[in-house]
Coordinates of C-alpha atoms and ligand atoms in Angstrom, one line a residue:
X1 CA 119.0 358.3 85.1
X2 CA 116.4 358.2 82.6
X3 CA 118.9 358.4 79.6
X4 CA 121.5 355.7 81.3
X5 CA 118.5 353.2 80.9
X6 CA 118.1 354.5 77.0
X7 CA 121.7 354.0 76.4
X8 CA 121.3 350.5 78.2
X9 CA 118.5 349.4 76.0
X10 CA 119.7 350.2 73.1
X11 CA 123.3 348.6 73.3
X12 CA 121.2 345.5 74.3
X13 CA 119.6 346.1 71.4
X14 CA 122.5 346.2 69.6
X15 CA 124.2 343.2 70.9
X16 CA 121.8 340.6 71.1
X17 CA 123.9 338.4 73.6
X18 CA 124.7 341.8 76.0
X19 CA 121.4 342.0 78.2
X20 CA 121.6 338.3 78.6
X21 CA 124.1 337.4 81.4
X22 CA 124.0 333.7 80.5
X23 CA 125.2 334.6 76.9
X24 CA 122.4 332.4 76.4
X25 CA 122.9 333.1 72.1
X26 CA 121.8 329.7 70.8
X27 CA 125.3 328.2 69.8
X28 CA 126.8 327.1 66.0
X29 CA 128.8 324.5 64.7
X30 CA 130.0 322.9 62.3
X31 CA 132.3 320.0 61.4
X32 CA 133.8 319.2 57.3
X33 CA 135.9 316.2 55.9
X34 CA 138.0 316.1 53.2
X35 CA 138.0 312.1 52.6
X36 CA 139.2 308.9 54.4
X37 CA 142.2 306.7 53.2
X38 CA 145.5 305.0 54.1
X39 CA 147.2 308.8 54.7
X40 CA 150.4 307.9 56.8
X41 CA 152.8 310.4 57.7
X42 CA 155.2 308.3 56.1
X43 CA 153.3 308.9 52.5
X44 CA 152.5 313.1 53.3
X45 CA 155.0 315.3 53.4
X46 CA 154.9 317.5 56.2
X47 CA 154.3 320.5 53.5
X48 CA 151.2 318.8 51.7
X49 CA 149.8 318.3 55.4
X50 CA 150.2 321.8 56.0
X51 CA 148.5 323.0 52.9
X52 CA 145.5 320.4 53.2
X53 CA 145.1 321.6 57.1
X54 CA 144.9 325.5 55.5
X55 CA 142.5 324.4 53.5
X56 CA 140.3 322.7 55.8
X57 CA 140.5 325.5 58.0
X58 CA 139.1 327.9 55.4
X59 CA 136.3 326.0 54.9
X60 CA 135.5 325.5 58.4
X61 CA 135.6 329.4 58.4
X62 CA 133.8 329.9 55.3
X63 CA 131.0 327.9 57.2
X64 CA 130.9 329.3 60.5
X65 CA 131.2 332.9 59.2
X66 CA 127.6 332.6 57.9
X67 CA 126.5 330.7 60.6
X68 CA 127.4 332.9 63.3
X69 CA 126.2 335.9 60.3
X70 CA 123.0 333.8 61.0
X71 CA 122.7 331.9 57.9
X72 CA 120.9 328.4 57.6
X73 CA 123.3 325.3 58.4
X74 CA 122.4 324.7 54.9
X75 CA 123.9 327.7 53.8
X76 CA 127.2 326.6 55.6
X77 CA 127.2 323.3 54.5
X78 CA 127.2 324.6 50.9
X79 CA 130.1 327.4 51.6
X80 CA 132.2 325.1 53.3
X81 CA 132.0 322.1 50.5
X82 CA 132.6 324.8 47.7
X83 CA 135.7 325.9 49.1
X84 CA 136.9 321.7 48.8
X85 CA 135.6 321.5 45.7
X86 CA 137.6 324.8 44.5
X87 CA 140.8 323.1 46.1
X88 CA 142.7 320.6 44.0
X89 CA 144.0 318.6 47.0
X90 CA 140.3 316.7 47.0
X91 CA 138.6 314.4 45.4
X92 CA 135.2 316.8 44.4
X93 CA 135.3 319.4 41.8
X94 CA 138.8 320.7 40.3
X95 CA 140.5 317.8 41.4
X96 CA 138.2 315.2 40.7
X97 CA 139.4 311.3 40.1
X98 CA 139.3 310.3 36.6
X99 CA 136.8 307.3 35.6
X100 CA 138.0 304.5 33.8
X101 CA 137.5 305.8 30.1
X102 CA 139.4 308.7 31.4
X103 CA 136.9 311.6 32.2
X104 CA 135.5 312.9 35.7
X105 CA 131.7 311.7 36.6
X106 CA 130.6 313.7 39.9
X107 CA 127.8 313.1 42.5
X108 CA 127.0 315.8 45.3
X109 CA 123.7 315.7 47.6
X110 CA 122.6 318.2 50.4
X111 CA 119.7 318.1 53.3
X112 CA 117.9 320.4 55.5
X113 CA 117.0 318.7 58.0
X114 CA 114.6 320.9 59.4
X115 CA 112.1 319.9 56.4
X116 CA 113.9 316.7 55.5
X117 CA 114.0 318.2 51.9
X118 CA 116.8 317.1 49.7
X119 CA 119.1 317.5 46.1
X120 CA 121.1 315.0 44.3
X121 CA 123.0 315.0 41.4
X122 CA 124.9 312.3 40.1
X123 CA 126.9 311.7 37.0
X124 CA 127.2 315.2 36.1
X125 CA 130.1 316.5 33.9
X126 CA 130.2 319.8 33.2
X127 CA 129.1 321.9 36.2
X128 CA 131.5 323.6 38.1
X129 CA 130.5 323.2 41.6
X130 CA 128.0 320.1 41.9
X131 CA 126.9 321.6 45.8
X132 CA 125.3 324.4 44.4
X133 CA 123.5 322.1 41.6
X134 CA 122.2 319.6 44.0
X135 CA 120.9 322.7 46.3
X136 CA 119.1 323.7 43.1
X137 CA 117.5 320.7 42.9
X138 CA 116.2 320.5 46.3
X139 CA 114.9 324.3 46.1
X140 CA 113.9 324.9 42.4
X141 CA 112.5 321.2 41.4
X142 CA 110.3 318.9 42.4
X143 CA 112.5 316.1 42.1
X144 CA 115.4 314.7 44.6
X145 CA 117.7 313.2 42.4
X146 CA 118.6 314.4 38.3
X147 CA 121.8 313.1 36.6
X148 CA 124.0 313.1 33.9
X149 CA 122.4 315.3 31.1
X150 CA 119.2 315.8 32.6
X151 CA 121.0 317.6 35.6
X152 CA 123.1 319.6 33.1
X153 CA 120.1 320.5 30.9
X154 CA 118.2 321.8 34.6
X155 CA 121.8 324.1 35.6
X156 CA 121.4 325.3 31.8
X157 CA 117.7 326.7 32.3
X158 CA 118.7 327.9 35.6
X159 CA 121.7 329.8 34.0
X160 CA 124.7 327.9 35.4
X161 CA 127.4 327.9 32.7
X162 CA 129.1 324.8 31.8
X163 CA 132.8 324.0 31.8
X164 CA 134.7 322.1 29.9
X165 CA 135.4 318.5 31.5
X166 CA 139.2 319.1 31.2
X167 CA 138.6 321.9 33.8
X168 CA 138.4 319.3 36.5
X169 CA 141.9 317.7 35.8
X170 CA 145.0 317.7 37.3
X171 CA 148.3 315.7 36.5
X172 CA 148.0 314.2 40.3
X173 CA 144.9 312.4 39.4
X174 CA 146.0 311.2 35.8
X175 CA 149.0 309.9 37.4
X176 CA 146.8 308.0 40.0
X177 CA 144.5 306.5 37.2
X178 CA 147.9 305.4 35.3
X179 CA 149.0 303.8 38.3
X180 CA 145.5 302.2 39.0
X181 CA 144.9 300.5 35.8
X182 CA 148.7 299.3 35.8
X183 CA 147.6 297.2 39.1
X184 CA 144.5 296.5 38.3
X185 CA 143.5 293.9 35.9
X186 CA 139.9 295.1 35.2
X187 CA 137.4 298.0 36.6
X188 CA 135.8 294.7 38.8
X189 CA 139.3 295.2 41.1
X190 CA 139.2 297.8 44.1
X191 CA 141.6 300.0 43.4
X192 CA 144.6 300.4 45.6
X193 CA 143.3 301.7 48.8
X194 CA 145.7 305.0 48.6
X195 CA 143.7 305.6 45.8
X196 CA 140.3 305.2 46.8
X197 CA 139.0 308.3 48.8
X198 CA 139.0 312.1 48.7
X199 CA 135.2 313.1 48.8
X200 CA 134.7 316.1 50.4
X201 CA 131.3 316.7 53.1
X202 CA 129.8 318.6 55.7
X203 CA 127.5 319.1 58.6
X204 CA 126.3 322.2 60.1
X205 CA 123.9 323.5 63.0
X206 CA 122.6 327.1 62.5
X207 CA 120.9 329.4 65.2
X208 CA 117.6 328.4 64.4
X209 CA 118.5 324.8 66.0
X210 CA 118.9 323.3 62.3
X211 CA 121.3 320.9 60.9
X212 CA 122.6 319.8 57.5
X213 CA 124.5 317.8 55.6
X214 CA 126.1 317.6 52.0
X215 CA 128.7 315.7 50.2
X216 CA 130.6 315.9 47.0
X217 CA 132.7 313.6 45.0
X218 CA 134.4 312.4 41.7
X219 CA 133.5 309.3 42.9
X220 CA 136.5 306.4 42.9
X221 CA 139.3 305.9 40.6
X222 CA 138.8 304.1 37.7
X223 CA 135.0 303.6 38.2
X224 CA 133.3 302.3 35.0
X225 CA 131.4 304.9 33.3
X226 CA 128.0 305.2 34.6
X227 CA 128.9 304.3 38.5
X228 CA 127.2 306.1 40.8
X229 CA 128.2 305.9 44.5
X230 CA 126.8 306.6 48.0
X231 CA 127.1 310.2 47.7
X232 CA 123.8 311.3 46.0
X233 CA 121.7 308.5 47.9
X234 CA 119.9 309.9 50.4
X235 CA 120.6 307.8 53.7
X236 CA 123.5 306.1 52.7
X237 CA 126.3 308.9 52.2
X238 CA 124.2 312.1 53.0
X239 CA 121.2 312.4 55.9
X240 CA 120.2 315.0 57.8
X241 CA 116.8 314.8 60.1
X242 CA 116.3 317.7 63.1
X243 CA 114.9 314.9 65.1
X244 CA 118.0 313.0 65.1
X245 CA 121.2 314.1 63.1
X246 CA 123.5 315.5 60.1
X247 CA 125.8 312.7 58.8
X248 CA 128.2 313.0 55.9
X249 CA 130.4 309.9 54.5
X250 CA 132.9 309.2 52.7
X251 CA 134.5 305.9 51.8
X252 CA 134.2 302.8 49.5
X253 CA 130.4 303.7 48.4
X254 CA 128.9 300.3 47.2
X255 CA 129.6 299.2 51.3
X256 CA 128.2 302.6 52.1
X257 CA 125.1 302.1 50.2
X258 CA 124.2 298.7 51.0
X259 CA 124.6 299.6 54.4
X260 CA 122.5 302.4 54.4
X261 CA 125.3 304.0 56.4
X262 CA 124.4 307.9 57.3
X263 CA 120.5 306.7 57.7
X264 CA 121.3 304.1 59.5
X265 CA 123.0 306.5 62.2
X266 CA 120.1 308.1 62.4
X267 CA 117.7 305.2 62.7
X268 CA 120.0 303.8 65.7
X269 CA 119.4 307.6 67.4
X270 CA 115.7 307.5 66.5
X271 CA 114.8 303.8 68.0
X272 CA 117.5 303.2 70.2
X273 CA 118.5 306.3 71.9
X274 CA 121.7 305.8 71.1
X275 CA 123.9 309.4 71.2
X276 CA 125.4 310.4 67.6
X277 CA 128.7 308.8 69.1
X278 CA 127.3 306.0 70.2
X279 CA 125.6 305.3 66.7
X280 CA 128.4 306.3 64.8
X281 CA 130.5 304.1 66.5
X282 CA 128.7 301.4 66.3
X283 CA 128.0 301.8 62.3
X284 CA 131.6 303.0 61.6
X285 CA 133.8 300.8 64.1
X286 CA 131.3 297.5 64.1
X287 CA 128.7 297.0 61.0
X288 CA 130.8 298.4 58.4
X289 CA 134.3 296.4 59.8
X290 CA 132.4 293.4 59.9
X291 CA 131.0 294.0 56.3
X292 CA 134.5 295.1 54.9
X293 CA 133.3 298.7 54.2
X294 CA 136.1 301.2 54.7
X295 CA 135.7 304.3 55.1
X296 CA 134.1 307.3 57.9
X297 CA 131.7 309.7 58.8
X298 CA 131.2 313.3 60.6
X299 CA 128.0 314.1 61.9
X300 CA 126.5 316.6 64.0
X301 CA 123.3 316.3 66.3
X302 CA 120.4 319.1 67.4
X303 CA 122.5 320.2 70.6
X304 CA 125.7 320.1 68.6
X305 CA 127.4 317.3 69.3
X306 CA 129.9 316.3 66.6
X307 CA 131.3 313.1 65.9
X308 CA 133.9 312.3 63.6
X309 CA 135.2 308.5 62.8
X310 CA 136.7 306.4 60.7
X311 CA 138.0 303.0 60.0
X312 CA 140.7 303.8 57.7
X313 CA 144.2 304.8 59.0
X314 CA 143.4 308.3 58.3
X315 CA 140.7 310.4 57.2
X316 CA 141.4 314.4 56.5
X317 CA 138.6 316.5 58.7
X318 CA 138.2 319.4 61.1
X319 CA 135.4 321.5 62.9
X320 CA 134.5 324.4 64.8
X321 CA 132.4 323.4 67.9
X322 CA 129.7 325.4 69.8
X323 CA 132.3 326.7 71.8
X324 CA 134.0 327.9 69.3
X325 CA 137.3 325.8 69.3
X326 CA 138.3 324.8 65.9
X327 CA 140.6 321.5 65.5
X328 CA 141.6 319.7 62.1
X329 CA 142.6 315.9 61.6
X330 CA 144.1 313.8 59.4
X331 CA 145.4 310.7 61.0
X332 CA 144.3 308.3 63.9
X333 CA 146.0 309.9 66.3
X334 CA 145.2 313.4 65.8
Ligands
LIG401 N1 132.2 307.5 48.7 C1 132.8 307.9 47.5 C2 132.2 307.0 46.4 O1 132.2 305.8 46.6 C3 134.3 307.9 47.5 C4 134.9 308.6 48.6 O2 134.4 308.7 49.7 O3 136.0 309.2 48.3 O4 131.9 307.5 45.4

């Protein structure tokens, strides 16, 4: 009898969710967006919509591996987005828009919100994977926010190569800028919106009952030189706060950052009561429609609620929810 109990003790021991009827393990999820846009299923060929859906779904997974491995939401946040940034099919990393003189400028940003800490980068160049740069910059600096060569000259002393800027093109996006500045008469125009979005983001809750966001981007086609977007500023494409929610944008940025969108998600949860779909809705599907800013969020809350919306036709996303279900998106009616 005696041994029976032993061998009980340790296999709950060994399986932390065994001895505990309920399965009371705290629950993970996460939820990842790939950009919003005028995708029809006219304009994506049912083979590109395959291969963006595989992709999203290893990201998801890349996420929620180390989530339920017990890594930080952080953590996941920063697996998922390098996985988009890797894939040419997105608008972050290889893949990257081109800026109006004809080279890639890209902004990324990530918070814990458990601490409220966060790491920007914008304007950078030459680094590989600007998530893991911007995580750098909120764990190894004082700072929140370096760009341009500054940020480059930090990767260095940290021992991040470079690479060449050419290593972020592909003909897809040279063709796009071509086609741009043919419609456009100056950078002052919006580009056409099938051109606009592509930014890739992310929102995570861990074990511990933390959340985070992140976002990565090359930004919009044909931006002058020097542009910075809503990406790397904190509250209006990236937030994350424990007390409230994880929000990650993506859309035309100058609307994003004059309307404070991802903080002001948060502010509606904190002062209002509002539930992350309630806020999102009414920031996504009112303020910004009334504004003219295009675009959508995901976010995540404390209990795991995810909301993702959008006010374009389509935006490409997917997540894995705390029971485990994972789903990907690309247009309305998903
Ligand atoms: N929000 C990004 C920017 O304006 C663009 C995007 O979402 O694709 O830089």
């Amino acid at each position: 009898m005696r041994f029976v109990l032993a061998l009980f003790l340790v296999v709950c021991a060994a399986v932390p969710s065994f001895g505990d009827p309920a399965g009371d393990v705290p629950p993970v999820a996460i939820a990842i967006h790939g950009g919003a846009g005028t995708m029809t299923r006219a304009d994506l060929s049912p083979e590109k919509e395959r291969e963006i859906r595989a992709t999203l779904e290893r990201a998801l997974l890349a996420g929620h591996t180390r989530l339920e491995a017990g890594a930080s939401a952080t953590d996941a946040v920063e697996a998922a987005i390098m996985v988009l940034e890797n894939s040419p099919l997105f608008n972050a990393g290889y893949g990257a828009v081109f800026n109006s003189e004809g080279g890639h400028e890209l902004d990324a940003a990530i918070m814990d919100g458990r601490t409220r800490n966060a790491g920007t980068v914008a304007g950078v160049r030459h680094i590989r994977n600007p998530i893991l740069l911007a995580r750098r910059v909120m764990t190894d600096s004082p700072h929140v926010m370096l760009t341009g060569e500054g940020a480059e000259e930090f990767a260095v002393s940290l021992g991040f190569d470079l690479v060449d800027e050419d290593y972020f093109s592909t003909d897809f996006r040279r063709q796009q800028l071509e086609q741009v500045q043919r419609q456009q008469s100056s950078v002052n125009d919006l580009p056409p919106p099938q051109f606009r979005y592509g930014t890739v983001g992310a929102v995570a809750l861990d074990r511990d009952g933390n959340i985070a966001a992140g976002t990565s981007t090359g930004g919009m086609t044909n931006k002058r030189f020097g542009r910075i977007g809503d990406v790397p500023i904190i509250g209006a494409g990236t937030y994350a706060d424990n007390a409230t929610c994880a929000v990650s944008a993506t859309g035309h940025g100058e609307y994003f950052i004059r309307s404070v969108v991802a903080h002001d998600i948060a502010a509606l949860m904190r002062y209002t009561d509002a539930s992350l779909q309630a806020a999102v809705d009414e920031v996504v599907h009112e303020k910004l429609v009334e504004f003219g800013g295009r675009g959508g969020v995901i976010g995540i809350d404390g209990d795991g609620n995810i909301a993702m919306e959008h006010n374009t036709p389509g935006m490409y996303r997917g997540a894995i929810d705390t029971s485990g279900n994972l789903t990907t998106g690309v247009f309305k009616d998903d």
